[in-house]
CSV table of C-alpha atoms in Angstrom, one decimal:
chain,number,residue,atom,x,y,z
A,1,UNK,CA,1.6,-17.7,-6.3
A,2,UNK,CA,3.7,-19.3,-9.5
A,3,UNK,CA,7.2,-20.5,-10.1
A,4,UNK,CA,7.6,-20.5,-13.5
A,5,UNK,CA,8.7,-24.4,-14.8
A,6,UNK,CA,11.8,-23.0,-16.3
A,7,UNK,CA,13.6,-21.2,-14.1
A,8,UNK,CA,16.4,-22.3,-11.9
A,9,UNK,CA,15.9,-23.2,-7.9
A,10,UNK,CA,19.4,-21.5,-7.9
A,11,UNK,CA,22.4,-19.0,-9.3
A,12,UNK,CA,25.5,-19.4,-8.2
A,13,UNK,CA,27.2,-15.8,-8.1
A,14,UNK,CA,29.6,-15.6,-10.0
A,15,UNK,CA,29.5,-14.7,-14.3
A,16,UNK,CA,27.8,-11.0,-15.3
A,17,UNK,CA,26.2,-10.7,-11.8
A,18,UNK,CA,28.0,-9.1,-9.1
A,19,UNK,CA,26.3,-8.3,-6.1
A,20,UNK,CA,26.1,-4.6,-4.5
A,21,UNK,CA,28.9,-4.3,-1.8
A,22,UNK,CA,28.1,-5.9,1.5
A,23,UNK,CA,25.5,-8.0,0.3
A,24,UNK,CA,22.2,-6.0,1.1
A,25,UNK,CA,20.3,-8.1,-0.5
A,26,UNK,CA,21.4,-11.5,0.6
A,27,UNK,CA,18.7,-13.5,2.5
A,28,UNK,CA,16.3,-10.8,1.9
A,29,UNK,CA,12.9,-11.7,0.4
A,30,UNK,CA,11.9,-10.5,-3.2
A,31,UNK,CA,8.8,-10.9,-5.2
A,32,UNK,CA,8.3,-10.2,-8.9
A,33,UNK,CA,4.6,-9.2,-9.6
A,34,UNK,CA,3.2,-9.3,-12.7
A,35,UNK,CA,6.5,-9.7,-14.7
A,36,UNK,CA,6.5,-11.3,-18.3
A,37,UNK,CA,8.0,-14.7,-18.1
A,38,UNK,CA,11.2,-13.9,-20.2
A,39,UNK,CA,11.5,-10.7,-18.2
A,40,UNK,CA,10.5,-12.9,-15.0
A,41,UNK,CA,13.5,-15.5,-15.8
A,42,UNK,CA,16.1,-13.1,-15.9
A,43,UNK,CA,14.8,-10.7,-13.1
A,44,UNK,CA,14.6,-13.9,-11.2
A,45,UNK,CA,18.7,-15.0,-11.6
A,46,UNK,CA,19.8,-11.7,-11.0
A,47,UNK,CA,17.9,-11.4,-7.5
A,48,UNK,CA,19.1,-15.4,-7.1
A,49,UNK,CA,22.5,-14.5,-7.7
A,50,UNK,CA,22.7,-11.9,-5.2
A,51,UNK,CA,21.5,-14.1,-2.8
A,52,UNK,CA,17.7,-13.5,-2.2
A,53,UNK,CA,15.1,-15.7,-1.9
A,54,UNK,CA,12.4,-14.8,-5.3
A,55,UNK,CA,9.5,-15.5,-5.8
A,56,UNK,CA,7.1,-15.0,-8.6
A,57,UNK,CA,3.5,-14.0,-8.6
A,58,UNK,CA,0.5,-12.4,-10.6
A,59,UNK,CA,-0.5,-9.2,-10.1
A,60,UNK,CA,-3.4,-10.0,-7.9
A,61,UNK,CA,-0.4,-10.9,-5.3
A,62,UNK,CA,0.9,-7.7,-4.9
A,63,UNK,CA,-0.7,-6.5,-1.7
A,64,UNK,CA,-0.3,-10.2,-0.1
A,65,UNK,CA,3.5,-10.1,-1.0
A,66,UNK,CA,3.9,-7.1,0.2
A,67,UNK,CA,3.3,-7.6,3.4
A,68,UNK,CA,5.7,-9.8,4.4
A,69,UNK,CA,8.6,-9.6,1.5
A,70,UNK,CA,11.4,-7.1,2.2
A,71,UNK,CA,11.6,-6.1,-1.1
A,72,UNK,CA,8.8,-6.4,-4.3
A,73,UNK,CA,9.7,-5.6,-8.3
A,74,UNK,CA,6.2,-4.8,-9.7
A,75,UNK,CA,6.3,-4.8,-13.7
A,76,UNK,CA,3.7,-2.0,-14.9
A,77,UNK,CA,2.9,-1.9,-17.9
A,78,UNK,CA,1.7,1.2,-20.4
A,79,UNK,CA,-1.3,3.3,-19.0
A,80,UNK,CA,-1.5,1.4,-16.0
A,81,UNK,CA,-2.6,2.5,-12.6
A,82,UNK,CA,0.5,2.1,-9.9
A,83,UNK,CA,-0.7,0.8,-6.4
A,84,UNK,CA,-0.8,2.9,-3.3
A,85,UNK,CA,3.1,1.8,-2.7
A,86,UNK,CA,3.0,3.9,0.8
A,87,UNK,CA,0.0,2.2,2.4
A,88,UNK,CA,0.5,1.6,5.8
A,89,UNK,CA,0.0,-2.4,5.1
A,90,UNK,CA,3.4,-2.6,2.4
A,91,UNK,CA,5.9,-3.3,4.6
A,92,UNK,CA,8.1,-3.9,1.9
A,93,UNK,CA,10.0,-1.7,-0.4
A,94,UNK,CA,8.4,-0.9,-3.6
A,95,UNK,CA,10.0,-0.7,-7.1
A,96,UNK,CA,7.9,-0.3,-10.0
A,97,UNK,CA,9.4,-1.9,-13.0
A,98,UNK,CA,8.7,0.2,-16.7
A,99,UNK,CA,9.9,-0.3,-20.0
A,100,UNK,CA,12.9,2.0,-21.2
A,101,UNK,CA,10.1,3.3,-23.9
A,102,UNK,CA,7.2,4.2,-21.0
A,103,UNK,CA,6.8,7.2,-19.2
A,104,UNK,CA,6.5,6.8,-15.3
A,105,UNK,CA,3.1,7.4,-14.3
A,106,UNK,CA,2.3,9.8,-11.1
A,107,UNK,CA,2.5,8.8,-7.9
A,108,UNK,CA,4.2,7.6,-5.1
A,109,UNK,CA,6.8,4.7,-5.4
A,110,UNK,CA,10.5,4.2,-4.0
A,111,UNK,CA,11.9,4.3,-7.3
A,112,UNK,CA,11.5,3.1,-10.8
A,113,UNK,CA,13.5,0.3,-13.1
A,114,UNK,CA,13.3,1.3,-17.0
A,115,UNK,CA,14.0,-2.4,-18.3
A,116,UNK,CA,16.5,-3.4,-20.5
A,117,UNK,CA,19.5,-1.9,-18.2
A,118,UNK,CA,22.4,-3.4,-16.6
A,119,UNK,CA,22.3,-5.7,-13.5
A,120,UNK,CA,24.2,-3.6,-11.3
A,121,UNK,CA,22.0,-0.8,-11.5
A,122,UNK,CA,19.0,-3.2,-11.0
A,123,UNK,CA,20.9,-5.1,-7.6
A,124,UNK,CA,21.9,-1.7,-6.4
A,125,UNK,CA,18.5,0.4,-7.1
A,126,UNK,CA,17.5,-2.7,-4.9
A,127,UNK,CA,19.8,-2.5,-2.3
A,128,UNK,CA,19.1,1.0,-2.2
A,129,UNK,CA,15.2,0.9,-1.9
A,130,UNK,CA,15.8,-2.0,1.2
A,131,UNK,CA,17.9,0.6,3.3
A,132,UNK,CA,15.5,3.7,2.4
A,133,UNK,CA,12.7,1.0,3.9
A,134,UNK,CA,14.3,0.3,6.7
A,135,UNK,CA,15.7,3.9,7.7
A,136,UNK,CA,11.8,5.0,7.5
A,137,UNK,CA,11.0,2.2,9.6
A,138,UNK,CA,13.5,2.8,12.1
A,139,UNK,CA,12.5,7.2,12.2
A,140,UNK,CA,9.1,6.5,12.9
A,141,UNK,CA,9.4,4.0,15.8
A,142,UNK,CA,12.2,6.1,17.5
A,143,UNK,CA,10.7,9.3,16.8
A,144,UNK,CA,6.8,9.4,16.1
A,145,UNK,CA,5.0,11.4,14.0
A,146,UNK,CA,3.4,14.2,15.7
A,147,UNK,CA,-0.6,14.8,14.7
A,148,UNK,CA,-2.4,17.9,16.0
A,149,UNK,CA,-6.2,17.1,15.5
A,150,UNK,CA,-8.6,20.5,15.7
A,151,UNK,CA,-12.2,19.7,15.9
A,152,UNK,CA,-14.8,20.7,17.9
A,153,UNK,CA,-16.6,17.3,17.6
A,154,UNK,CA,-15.2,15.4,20.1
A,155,UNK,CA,-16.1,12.1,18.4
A,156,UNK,CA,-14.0,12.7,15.4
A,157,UNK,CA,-11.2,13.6,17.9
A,158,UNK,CA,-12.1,9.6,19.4
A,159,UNK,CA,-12.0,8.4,16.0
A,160,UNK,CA,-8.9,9.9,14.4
A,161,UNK,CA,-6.6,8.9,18.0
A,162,UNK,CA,-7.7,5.4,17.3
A,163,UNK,CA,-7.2,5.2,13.8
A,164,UNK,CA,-3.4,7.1,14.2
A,165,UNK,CA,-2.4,7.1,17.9
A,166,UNK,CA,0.3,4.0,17.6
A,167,UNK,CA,4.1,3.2,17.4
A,168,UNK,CA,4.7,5.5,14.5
A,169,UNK,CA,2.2,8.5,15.3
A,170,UNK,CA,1.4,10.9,18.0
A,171,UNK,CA,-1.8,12.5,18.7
A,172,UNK,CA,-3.1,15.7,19.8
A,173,UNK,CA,-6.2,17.5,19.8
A,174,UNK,CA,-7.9,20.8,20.7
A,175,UNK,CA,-11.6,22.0,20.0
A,176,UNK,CA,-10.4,25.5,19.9
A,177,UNK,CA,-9.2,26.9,17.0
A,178,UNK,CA,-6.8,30.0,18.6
A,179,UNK,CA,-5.5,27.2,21.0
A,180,UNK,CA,-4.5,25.3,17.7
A,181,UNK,CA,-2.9,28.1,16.9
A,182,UNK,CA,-0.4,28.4,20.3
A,183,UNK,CA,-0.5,24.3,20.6
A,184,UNK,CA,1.2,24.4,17.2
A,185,UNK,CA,4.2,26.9,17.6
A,186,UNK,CA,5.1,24.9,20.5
A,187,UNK,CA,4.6,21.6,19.9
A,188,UNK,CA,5.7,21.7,16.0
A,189,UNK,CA,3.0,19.1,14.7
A,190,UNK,CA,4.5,16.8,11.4
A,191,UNK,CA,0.8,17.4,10.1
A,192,UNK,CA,-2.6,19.3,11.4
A,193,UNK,CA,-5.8,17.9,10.6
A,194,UNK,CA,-7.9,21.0,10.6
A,195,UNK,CA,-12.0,21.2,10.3
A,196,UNK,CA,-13.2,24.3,8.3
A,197,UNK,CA,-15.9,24.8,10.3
A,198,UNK,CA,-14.7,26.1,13.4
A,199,UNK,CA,-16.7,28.3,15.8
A,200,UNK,CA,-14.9,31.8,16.7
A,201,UNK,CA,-12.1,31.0,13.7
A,202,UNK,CA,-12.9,29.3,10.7
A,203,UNK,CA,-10.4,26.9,9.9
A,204,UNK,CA,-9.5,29.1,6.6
A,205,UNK,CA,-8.3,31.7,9.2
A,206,UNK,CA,-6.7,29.4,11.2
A,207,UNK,CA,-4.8,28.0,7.9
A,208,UNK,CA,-4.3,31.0,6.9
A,209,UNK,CA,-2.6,32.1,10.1
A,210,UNK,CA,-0.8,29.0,10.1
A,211,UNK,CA,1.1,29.6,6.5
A,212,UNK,CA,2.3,33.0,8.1
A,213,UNK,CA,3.9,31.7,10.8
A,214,UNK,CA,7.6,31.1,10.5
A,215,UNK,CA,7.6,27.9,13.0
A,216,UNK,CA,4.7,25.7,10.8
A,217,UNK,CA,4.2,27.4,7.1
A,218,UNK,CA,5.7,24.5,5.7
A,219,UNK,CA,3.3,22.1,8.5
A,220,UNK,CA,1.1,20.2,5.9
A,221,UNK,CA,-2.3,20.7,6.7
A,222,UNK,CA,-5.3,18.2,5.8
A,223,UNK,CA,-8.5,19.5,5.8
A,224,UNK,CA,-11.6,18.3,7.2
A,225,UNK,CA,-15.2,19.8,5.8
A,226,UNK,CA,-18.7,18.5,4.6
A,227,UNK,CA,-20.0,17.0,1.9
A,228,UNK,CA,-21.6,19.6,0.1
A,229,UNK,CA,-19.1,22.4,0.7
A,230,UNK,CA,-16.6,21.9,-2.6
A,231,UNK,CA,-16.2,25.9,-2.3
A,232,UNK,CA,-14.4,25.1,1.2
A,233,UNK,CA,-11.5,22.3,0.0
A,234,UNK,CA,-11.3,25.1,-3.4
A,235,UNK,CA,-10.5,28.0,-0.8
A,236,UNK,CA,-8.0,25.6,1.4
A,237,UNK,CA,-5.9,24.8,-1.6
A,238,UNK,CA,-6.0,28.5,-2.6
A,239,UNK,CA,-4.6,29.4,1.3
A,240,UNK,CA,-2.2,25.9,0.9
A,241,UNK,CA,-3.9,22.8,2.5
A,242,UNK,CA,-2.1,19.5,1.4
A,243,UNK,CA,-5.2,17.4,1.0
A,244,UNK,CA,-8.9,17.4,2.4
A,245,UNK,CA,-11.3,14.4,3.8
A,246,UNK,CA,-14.9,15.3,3.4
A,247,UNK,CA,-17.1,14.2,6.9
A,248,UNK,CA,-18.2,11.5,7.5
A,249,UNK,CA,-14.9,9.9,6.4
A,250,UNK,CA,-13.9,6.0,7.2
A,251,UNK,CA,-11.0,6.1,9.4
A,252,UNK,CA,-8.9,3.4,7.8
A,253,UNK,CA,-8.9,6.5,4.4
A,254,UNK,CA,-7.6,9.3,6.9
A,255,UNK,CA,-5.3,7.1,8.3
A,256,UNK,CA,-3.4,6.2,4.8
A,257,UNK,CA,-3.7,9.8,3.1
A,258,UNK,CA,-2.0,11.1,6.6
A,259,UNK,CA,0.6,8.9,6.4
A,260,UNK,CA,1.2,9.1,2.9
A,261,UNK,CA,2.1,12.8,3.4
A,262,UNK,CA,4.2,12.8,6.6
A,263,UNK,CA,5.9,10.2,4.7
A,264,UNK,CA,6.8,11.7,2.0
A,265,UNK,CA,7.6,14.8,4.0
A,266,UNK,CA,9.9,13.4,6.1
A,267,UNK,CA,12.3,12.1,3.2
């Protein structure tokens, strides 16, 4: 972690900064990763002057900072890769930070800064990213995520209730594929993770039935198939799975690609 030698240990409010109504982010904990030190210095009085505790670190910090700060500025530069900003580990809210000139890049992030621009817009694009945090925070442990697994292997079944079954998911699994069917009309899964191959109904047939159904065509469905069968995850994006996850598959990977998307579905 680095302070830069320059900057002040505090802002008054008061000047060209005024805080976003109510003070969201007062008290809150803010880190600027990766920032150029002049950019770094002024990000650094505007969060002050709102009231938030900042601090400043290198990029290598990111995933350390964002663990336990409510709130993290990342400065990307040009043709950079942005992080995984909805891994299940960033408990904080993620704004990636662009000049005006640069293009965002794809992928997920809670919103984007295009630096120079005005403070308010800056404190309240903060303010606002805190609250959509915290609202997502708040769904998921009052109302889980549901999870319908459909394997006939019952050791996957083992491994993906470990790796999801938890305060902000729900599991539940069949090893039949026409039971999938019936389990998810009534039980409206957020997600299905579906294996292709399926004895009595392939999991193509079962996807397929799935995106005619009125009650889950819009379910997203993640795909689970072998190695060696790149024709399979070609046909489930034809019929409209979401992603796939070739076996064997690490746990800790299916676990941050399904909550990725039920994420981002639920917004």
């Amino acid at each position: 972690m680095e302070f830069y030698p320059y900057l002040p240990k505090r802002v008054h409010p008061g000047g060209e900064f005024v805080a976003p109504p109510g003070g969201e982010l007062s008290g809150r904990r803010v880190a600027l990763i990766g920032f150029e030190r002049e950019w770094a210095s002024r990000f650094y009085e505007i969060m002050q002057t709102a009231g938030a505790f900042c601090i400043i670190a290198p990029n290598a910090e990111f995933e350390a900072e964002a663990r336990h700060c409510d709130l993290v500025l990342l400065y990307l530069r040009a043709g950079d890769d942005p992080p995984d900003t909805e891994d299940p580990a960033t408990s904080a809210a993620v704004i990636i930070v662009m000049r005006a000139s640069t293009v965002a890049p794809r992928g997920p992030a809670v919103d984007y800064i295009f630096y120079p621009c005005t403070p308010i817009e800056i404190l309240t694009r903060a303010a606002i990213a805190i609250e959509r945090k915290r609202a997502s925070v708040v769904r998921s442990r009052a109302n889980p995520f549901r999870i319908l697994i459909v394997d006939d292997d019952p050791e996957v079944h083992a491994l993906l209730h470990a790796a999801l079954d938890g305060e902000d998911m729900k599991c539940q699994s069949t090893s039949l594929a026409r039971e999938s069917l019936r389990i998810a009309r009534g039980w409206n899964p957020d997600l299905i993770i579906l294996d292709v191959n399926m004895p009595g109904l392939s999991g193509h047939r079962v996807l397929t039935a799935l995106k005619a159904s009125s009650s889950n065509r819009r379910t997203p469905v993640v795909l689970l198939t072998g190695c060696d069968h790149k024709s399979d995850v070609i046909r489930g994006f034809d019929l409209g799975a979401q992603d796939y996850v070739v076996k064997p598959f690490h746990p800790a990977d299916i676990a941050a690609r399904v909550r990725r998307i039920v994420t981002k579905s639920a917004r």
